[in-house]
mmCIF file of C-alpha atoms in Angstrom:
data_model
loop_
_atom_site.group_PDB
_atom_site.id
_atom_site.type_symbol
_atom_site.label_atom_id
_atom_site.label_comp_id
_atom_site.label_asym_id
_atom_site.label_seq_id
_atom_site.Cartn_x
_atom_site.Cartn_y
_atom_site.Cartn_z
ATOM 1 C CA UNK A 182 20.266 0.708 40.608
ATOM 2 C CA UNK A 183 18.931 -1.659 43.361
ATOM 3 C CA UNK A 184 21.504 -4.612 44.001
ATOM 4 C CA UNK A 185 24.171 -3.384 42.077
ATOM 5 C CA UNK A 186 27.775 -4.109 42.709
ATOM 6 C CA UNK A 187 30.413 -2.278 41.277
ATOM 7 C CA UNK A 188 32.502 -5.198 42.442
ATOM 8 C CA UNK A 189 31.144 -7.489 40.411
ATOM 9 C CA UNK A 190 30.800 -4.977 37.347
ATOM 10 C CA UNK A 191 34.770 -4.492 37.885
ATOM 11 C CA UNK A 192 35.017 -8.222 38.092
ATOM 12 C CA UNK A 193 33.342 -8.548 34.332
ATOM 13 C CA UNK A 194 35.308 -5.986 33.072
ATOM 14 C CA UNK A 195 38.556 -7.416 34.169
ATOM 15 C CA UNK A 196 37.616 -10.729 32.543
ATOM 16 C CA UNK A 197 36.733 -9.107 29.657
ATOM 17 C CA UNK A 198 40.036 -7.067 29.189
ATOM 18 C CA UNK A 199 41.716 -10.247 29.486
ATOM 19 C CA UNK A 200 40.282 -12.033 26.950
ATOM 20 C CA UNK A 201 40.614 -8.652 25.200
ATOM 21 C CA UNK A 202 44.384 -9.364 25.642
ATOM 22 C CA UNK A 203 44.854 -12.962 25.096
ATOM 23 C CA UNK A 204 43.111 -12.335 21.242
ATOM 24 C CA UNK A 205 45.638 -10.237 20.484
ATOM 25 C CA UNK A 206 44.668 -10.009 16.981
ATOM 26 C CA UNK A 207 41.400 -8.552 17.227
ATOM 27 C CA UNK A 208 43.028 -5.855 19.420
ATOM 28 C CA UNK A 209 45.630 -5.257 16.885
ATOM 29 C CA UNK A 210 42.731 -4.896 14.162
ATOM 30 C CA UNK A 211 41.143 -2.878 16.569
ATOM 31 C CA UNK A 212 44.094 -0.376 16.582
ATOM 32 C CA UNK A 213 45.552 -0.914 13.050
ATOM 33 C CA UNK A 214 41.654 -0.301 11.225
ATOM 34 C CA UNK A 215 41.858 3.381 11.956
ATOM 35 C CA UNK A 216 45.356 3.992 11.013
ATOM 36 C CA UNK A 217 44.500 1.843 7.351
ATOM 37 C CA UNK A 218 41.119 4.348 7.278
ATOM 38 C CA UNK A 219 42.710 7.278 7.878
ATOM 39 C CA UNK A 220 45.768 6.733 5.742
ATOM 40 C CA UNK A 221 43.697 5.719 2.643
ATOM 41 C CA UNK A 222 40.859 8.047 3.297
ATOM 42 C CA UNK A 223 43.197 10.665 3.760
ATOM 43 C CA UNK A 224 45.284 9.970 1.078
ATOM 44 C CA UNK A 225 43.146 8.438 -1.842
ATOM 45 C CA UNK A 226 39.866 10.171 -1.240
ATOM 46 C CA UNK A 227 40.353 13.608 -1.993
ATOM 47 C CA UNK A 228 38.188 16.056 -3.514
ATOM 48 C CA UNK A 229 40.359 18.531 -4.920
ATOM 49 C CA UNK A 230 42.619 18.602 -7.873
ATOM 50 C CA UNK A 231 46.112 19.463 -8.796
ATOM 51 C CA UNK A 232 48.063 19.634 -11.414
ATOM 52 C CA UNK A 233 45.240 19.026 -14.130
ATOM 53 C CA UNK A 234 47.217 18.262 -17.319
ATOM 54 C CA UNK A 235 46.379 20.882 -20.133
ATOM 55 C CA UNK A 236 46.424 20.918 -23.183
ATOM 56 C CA UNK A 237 46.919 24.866 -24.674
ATOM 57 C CA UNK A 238 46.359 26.400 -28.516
ATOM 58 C CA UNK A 239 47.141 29.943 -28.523
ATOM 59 C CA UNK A 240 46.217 31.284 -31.612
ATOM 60 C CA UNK A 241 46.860 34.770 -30.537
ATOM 61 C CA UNK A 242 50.407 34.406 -29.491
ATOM 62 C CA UNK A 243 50.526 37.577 -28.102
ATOM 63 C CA UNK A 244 51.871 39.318 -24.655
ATOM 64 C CA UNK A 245 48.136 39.687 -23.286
ATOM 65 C CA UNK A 246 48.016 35.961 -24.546
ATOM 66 C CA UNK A 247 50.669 34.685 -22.576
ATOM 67 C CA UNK A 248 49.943 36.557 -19.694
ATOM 68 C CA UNK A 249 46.577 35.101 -19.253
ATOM 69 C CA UNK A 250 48.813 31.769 -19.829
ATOM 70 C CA UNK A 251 51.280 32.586 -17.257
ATOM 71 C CA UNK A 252 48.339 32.263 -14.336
ATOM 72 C CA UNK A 253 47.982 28.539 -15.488
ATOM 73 C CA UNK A 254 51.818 27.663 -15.874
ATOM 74 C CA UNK A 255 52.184 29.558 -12.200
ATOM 75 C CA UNK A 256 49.190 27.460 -10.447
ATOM 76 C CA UNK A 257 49.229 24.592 -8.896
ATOM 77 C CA UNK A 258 46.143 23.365 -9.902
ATOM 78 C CA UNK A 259 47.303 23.016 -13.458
ATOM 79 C CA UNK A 260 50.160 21.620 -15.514
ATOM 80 C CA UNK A 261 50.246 22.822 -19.408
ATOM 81 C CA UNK A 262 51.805 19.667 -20.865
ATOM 82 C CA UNK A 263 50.795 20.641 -24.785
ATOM 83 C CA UNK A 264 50.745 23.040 -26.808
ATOM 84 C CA UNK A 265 48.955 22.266 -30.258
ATOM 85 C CA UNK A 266 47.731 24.319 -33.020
ATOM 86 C CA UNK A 267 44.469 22.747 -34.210
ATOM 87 C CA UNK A 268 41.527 20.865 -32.735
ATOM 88 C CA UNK A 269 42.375 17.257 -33.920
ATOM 89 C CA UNK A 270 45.226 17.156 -31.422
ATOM 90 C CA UNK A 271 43.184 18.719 -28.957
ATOM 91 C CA UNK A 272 40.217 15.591 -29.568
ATOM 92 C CA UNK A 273 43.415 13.092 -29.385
ATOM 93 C CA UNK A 274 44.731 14.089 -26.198
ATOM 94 C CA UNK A 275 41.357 14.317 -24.588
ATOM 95 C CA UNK A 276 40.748 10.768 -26.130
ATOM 96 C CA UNK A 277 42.956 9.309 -24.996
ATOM 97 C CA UNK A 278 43.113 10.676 -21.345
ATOM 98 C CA UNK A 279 46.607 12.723 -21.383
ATOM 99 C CA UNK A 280 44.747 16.112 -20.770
ATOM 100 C CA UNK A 281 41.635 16.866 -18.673
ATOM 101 C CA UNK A 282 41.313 20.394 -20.053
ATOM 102 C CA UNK A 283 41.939 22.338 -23.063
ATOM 103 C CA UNK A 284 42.642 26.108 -23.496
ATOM 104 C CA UNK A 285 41.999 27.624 -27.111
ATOM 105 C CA UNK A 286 42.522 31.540 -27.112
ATOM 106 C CA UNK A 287 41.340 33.015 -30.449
ATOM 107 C CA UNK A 288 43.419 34.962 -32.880
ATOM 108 C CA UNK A 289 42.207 38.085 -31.755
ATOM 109 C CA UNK A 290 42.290 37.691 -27.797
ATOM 110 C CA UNK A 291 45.444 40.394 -27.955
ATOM 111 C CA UNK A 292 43.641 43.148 -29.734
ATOM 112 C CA UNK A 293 40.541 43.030 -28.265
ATOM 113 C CA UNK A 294 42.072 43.312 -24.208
ATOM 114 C CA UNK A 295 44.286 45.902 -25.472
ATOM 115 C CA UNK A 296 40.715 47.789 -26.698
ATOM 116 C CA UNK A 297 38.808 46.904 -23.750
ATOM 117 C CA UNK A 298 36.820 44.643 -24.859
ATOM 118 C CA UNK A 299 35.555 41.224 -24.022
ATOM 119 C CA UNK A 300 37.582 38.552 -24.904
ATOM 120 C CA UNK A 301 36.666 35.031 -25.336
ATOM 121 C CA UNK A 302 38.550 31.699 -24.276
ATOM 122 C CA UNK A 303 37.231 28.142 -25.136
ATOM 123 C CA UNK A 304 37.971 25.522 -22.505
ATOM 124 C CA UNK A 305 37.082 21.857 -22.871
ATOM 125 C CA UNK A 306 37.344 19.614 -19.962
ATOM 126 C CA UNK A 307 36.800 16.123 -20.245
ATOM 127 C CA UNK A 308 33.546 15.164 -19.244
ATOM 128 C CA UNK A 309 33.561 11.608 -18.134
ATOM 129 C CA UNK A 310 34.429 12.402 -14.842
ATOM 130 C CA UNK A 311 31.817 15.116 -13.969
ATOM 131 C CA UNK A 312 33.346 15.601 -10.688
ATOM 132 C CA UNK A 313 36.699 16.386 -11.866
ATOM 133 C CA UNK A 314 35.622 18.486 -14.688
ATOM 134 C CA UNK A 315 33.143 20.940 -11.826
ATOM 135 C CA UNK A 316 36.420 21.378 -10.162
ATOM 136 C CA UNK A 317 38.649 22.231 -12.897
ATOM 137 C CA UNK A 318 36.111 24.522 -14.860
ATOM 138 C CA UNK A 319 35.594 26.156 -11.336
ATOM 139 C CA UNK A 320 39.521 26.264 -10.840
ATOM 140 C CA UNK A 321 40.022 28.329 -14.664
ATOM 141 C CA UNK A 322 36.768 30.272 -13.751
ATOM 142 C CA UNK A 323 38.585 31.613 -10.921
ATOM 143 C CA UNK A 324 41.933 32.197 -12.573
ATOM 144 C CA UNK A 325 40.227 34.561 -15.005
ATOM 145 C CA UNK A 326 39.122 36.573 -12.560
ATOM 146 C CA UNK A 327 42.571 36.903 -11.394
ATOM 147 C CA UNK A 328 43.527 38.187 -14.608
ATOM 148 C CA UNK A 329 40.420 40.431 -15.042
ATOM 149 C CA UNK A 330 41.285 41.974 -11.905
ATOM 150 C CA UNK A 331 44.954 42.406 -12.514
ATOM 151 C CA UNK A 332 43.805 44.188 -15.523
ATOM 152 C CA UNK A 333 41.885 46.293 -13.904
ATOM 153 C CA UNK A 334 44.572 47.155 -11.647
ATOM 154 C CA UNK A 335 46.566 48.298 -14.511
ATOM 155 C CA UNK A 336 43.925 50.424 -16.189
ATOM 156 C CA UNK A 337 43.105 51.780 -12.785
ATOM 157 C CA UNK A 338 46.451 52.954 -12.273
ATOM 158 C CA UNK A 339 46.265 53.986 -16.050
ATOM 159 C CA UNK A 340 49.318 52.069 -17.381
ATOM 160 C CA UNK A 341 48.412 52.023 -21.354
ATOM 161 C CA UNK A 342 44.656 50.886 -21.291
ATOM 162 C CA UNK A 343 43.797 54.000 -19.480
ATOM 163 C CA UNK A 344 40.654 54.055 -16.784
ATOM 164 C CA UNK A 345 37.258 52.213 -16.859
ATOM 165 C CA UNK A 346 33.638 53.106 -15.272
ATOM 166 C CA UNK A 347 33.263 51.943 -11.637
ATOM 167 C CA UNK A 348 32.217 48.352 -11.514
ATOM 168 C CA UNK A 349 31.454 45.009 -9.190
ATOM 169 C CA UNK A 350 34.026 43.288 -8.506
ATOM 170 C CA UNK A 351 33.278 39.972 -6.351
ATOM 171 C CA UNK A 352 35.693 39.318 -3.800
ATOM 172 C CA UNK A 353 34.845 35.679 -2.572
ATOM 173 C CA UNK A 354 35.737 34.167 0.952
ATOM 174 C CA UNK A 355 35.542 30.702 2.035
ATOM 175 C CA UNK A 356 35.126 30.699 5.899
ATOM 176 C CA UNK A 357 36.157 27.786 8.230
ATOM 177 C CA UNK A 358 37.857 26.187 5.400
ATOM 178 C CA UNK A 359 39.684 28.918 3.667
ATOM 179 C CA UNK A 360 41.686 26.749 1.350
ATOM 180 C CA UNK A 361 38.386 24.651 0.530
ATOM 181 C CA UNK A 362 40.701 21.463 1.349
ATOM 182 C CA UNK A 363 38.511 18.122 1.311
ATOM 183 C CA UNK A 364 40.965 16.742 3.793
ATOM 184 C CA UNK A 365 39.610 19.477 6.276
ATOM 185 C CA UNK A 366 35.949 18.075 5.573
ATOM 186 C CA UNK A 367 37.002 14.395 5.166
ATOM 187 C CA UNK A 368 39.371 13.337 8.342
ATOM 188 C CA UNK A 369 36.842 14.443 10.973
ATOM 189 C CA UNK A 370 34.070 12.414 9.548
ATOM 190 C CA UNK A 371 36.429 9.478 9.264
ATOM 191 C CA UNK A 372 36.648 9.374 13.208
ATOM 192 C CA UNK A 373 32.922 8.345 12.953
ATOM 193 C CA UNK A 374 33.193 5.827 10.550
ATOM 194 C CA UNK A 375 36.748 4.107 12.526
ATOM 195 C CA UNK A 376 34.519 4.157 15.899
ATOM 196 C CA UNK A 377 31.201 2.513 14.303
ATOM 197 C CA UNK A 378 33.562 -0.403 12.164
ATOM 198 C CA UNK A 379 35.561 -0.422 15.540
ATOM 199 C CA UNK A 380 32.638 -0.766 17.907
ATOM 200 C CA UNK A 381 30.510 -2.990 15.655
ATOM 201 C CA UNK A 382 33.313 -5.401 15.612
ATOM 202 C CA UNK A 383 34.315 -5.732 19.095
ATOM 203 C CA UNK A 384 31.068 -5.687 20.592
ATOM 204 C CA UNK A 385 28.761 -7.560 18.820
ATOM 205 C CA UNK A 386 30.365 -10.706 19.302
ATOM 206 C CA UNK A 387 30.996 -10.401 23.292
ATOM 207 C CA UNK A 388 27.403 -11.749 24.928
ATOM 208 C CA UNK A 389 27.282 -14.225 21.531
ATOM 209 C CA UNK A 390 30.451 -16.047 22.987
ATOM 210 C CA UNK A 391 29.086 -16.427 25.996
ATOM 211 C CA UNK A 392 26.433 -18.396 24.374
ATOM 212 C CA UNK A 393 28.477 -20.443 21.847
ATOM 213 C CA UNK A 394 31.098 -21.318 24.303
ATOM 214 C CA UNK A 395 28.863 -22.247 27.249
ATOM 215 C CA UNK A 396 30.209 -19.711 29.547
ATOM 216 C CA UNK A 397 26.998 -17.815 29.910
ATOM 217 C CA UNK A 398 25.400 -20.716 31.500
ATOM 218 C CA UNK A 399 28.220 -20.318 34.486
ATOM 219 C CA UNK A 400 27.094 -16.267 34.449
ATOM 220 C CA UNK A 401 23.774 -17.304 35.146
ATOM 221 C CA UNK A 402 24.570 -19.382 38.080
ATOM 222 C CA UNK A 403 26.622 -16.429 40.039
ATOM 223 C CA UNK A 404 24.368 -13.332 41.504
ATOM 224 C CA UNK A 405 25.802 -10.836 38.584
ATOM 225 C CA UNK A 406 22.717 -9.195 37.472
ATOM 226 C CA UNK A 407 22.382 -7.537 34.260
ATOM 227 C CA UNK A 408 23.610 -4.267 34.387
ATOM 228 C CA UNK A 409 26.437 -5.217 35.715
ATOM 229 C CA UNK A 410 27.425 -7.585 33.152
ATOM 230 C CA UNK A 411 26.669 -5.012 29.956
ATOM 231 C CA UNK A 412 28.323 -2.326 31.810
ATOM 232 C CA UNK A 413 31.396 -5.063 32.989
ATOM 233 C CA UNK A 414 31.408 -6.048 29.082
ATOM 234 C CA UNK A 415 31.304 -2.107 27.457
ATOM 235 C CA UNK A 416 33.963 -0.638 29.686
ATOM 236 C CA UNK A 417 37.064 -2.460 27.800
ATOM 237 C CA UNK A 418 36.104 -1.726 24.106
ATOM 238 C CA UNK A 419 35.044 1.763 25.408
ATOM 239 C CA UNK A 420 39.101 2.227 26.314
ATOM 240 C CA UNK A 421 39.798 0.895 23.121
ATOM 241 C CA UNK A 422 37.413 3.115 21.035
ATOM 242 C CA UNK A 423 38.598 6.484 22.711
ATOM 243 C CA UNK A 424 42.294 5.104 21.793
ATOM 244 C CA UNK A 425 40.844 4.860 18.817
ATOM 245 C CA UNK A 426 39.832 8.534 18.752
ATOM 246 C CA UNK A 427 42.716 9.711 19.759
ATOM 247 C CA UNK A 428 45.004 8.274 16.961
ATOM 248 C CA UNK A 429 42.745 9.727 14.310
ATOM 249 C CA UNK A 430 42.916 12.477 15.334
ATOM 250 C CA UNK A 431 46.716 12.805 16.294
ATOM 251 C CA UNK A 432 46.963 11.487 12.412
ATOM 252 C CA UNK A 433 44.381 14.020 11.350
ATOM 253 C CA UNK A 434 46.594 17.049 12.717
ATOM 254 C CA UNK A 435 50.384 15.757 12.439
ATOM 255 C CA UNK A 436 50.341 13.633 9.325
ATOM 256 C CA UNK A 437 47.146 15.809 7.269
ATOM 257 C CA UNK A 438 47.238 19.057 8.937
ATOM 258 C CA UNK A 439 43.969 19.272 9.978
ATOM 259 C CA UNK A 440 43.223 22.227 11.731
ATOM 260 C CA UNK A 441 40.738 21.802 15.035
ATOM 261 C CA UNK A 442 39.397 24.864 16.385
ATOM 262 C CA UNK A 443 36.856 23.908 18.787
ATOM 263 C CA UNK A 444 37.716 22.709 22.294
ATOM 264 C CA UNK A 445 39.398 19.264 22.833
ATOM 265 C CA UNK A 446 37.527 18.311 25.754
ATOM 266 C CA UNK A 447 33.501 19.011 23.826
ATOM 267 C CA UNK A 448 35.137 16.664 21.082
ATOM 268 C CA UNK A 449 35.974 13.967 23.756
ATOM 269 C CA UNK A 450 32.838 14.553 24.966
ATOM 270 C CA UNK A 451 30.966 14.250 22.176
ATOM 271 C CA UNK A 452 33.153 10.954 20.545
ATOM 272 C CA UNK A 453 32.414 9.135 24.223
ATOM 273 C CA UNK A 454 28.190 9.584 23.475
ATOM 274 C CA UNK A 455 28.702 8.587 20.427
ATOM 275 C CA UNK A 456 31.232 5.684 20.925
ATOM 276 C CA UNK A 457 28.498 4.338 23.886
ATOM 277 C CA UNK A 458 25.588 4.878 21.300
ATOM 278 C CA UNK A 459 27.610 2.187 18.705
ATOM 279 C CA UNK A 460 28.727 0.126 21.507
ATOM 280 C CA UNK A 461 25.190 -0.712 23.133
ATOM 281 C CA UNK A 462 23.836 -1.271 19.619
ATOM 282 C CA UNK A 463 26.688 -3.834 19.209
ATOM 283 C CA UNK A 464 25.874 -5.510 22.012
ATOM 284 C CA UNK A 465 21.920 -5.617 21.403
ATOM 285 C CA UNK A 466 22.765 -7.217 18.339
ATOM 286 C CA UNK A 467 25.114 -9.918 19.660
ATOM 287 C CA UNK A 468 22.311 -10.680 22.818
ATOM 288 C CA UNK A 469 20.044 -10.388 20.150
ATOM 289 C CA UNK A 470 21.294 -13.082 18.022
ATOM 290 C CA UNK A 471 23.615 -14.922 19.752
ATOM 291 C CA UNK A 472 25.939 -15.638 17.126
ATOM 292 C CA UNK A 473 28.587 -14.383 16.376
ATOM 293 C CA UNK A 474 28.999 -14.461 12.664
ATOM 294 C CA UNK A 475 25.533 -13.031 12.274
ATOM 295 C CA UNK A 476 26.013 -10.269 14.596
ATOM 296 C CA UNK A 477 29.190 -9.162 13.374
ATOM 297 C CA UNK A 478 28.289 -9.227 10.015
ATOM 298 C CA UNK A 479 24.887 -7.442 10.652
ATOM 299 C CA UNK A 480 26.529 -4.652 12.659
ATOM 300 C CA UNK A 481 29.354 -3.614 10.163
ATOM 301 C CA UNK A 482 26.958 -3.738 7.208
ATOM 302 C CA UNK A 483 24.112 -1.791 9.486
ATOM 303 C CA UNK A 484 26.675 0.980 10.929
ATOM 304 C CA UNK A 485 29.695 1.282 8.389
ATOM 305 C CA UNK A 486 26.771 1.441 5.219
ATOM 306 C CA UNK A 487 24.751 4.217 6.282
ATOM 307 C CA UNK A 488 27.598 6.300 7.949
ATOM 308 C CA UNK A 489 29.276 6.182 4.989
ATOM 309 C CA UNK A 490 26.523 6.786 2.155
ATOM 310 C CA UNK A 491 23.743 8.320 4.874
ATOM 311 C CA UNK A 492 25.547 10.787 6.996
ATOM 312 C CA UNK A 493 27.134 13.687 4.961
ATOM 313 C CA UNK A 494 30.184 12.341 5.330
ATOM 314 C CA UNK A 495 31.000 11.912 1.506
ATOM 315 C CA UNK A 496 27.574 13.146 -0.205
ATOM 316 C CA UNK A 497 25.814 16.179 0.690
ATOM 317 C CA UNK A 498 22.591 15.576 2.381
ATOM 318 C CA UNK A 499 20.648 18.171 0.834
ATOM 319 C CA UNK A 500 21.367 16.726 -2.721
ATOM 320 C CA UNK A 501 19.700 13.317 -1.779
ATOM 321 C CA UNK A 502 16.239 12.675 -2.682
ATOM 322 C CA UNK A 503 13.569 13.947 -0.158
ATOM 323 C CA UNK A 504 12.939 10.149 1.121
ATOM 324 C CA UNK A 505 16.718 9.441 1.557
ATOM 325 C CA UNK A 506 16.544 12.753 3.264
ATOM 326 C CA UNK A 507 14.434 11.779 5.846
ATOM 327 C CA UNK A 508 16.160 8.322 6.109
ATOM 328 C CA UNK A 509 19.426 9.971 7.376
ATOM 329 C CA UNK A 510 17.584 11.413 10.486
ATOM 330 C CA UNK A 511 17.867 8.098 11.953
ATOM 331 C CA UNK A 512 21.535 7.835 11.259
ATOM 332 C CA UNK A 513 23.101 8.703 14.468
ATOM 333 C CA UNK A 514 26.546 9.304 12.421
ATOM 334 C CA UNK A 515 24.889 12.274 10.708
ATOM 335 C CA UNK A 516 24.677 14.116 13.818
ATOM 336 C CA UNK A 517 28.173 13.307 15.252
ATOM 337 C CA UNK A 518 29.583 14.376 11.434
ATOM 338 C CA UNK A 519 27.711 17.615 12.133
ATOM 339 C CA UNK A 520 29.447 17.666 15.772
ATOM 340 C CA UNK A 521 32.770 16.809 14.483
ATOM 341 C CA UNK A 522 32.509 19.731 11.517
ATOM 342 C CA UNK A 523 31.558 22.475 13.775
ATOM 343 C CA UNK A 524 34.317 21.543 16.584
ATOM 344 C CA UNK A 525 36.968 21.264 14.109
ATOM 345 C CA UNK A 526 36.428 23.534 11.458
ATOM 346 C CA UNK A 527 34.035 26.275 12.922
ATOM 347 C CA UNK A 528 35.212 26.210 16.742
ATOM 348 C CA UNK A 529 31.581 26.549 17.961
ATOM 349 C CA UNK A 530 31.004 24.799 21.291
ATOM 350 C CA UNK A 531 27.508 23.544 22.963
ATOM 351 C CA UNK A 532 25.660 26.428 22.333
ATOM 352 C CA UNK A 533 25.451 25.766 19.031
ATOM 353 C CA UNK A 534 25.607 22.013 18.590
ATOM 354 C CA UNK A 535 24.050 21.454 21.532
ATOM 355 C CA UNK A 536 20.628 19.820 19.940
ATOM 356 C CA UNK A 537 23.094 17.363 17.851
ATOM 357 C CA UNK A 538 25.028 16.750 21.445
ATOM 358 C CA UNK A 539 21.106 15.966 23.065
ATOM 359 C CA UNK A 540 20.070 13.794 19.897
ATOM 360 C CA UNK A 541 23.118 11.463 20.352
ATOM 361 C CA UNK A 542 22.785 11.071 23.794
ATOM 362 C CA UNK A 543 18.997 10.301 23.586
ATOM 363 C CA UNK A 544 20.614 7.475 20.976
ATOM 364 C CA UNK A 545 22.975 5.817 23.239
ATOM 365 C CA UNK A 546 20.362 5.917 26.213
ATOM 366 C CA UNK A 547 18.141 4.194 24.306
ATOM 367 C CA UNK A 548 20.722 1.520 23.050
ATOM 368 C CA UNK A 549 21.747 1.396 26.802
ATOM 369 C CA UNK A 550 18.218 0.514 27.613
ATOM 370 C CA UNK A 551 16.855 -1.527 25.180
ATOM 371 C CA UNK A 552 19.926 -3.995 25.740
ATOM 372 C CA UNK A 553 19.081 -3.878 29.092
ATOM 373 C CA UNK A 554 15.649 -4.982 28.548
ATOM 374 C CA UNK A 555 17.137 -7.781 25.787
ATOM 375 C CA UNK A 556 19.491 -9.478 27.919
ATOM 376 C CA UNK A 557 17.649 -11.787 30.669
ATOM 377 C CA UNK A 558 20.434 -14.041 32.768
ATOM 378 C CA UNK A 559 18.665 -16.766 32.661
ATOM 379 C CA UNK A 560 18.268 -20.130 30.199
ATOM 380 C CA UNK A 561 15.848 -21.026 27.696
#
């Protein structure tokens, strides 16, 4: 760049980390926001279930009866709390929210295993929270076929039920996320959410200040030119967002056991395009409006909305209407949630993510230069 002093670019920056220092509270919000994500994303938002209370009428009372039982009392996922013996008590725990799901085996569930037939179980889950009652109707769907198959074990090895015809037996496999833990999905997208609230914050208020506190006016007056001053006024927050990265993610594997397969240095990589992308955009919006209420407001609301509702990062993309769908193309998060995924959970590197890594970059250069092009060092 013609003219350009890195002198005087250091110079900015320096100021800038001071004042970074002197308001120490906005630098301890700036550290403390990602722990308080993390910790309550990782914590309270969790998509899986365990110990569902249940509610259980066995009407067969029966060995095969309380075998099928036994997978419940043995899982995790469930806790039998009741046992009841007609369907009013069933309707009053459901009612009143001490049960989620109820198990009623019929009268005859005993006879008809021991003839090799099919035998029926009713289960009611509590509807009102359809998310809750997918998982747990997917959770006893998939403890049945634990005890199909250990039956078939037995009449395979033709312990008292003898052998069957050959049959299909599904055998399903979860890859990247064996367990199907929501943590494993949820933490990495949380590192894009902590870096657009983080860099949103900071930056949008920087070149504002300058205005509100007369300060630009003495800017003007020296030879700094332009790029010196965004770059001078990026490089601090740019520290603190990649400290920022780095504590999610040391909570993400120490405190929530979140596996990362990929390489380390393609997910620095790709967190330091993204973290420029959100920190230009900050900063057009604070040279933009020059205030710095309005720009900090309009660049949490702007980035922290549609990373969190727009990205993938809670709801699934493909489930959104076809509008919405082509909405989230613009949302720069939804390609740095796809990076994050496939480094952490898939351990695929550029060759794969490589058109998400040139899509983010294309972002932040175009942040980079349309600040440029906002910013002019001189007065109205």
């Amino acid at each position: 760049m013609k003219g350009f002093k890195f002198q005087r670019m250091r110079a900015v920056a320096r100021k800038e980390f001071i004042h970074l220092i002197r308001d120490w509270r906005s630098l301890a919000l700036a550290i403390a926001i990602p722990v308080f994500l993390i910790a309550i994303f990782g914590w309270a938002l969790t998509m899986d279930l365990s110990d569902v209370p249940t509610v259980v009428w066995d009407q067969s009372s029966t060995p095969q009866s309380r075998d099928y039982l036994s997978h419940f009392q043995g899982s995790p996922y469930f806790s039998v709390k009741y046992g009841v013996d007609n369907y009013r008590d069933i309707q009053k725990y459901l009612d009143t929210g001490q049960v989620i799901v109820a198990l009623v085996i019929p009268w005859d569930f005993g006879d008809r295993i021991l003839a090799g037939k099919t035998a029926d179980v009713q289960v009611i889950v509590d509807g009102a929270n359809t998310n809750n009652a997918s998982l747990a109707l997917g959770y006893v769907t998939n403890l049945s076929l634990i005890y199909n198959s250990n039956i078939r074990t037995k009449r395979m090895a033709g312990k008292r039920l003898g052998a069957t015809p050959g049959q299909a037996v599904i055998e399903p496999r979860a890859w990247y996320n064996a367990d199907l833990r929501s943590r494993n999905v949820i933490i990495p997208g949380i590192i894009a959410l902590v870096m657009v609230v983080i860099a949103a914050m900071l930056t949008s208020v920087t070149v504002a200040r300058e205005w509100e506190t007369g300060t630009m006016e003495q800017l003007i007056s020296t030879p700094l030119r332009v790029p010196e001053l965004i770059l001078g006024k990026i490089m601090p927050y740019f520290v603190v967002g990649l400290t920022d990265v780095a504590i999610a993610v040391a909570m993400g594997r120490w405190i929530f056991h979140v596996p990362m397969r990929g390489n380390p240095g393609l997910l620095v990589l790709a967190s330091s395009i993204f973290l420029l992308g959100a920190l230009f955009f900050g900063l057009l919006l604070s040279i933009a409006l020059k205030s710095q209420v309005l720009a900090n407001q309009i660049a949490i609301l702007s980035g922290y909305m549609p990373t969190l509702l727009l990205s993938g990062f809670v709801f699934g993309i493909h489930n959104m209407p076809l509008p919405i769908q082509g909405i989230t193309y613009i949302v720069p998060a939804r390609y740095f949630i796809a990076m994050l995924r496939g480094i952490y959970l898939k351990g695929v590197g550029l060759e794969i993510l490589w058109l998400n890594g040139l899509l983010l970059t294309i972002y932040a250069a175009a942040m980079m230069i349309l600040a440029h092009k906002k910013l002019r060092l001189m007065l109205d």
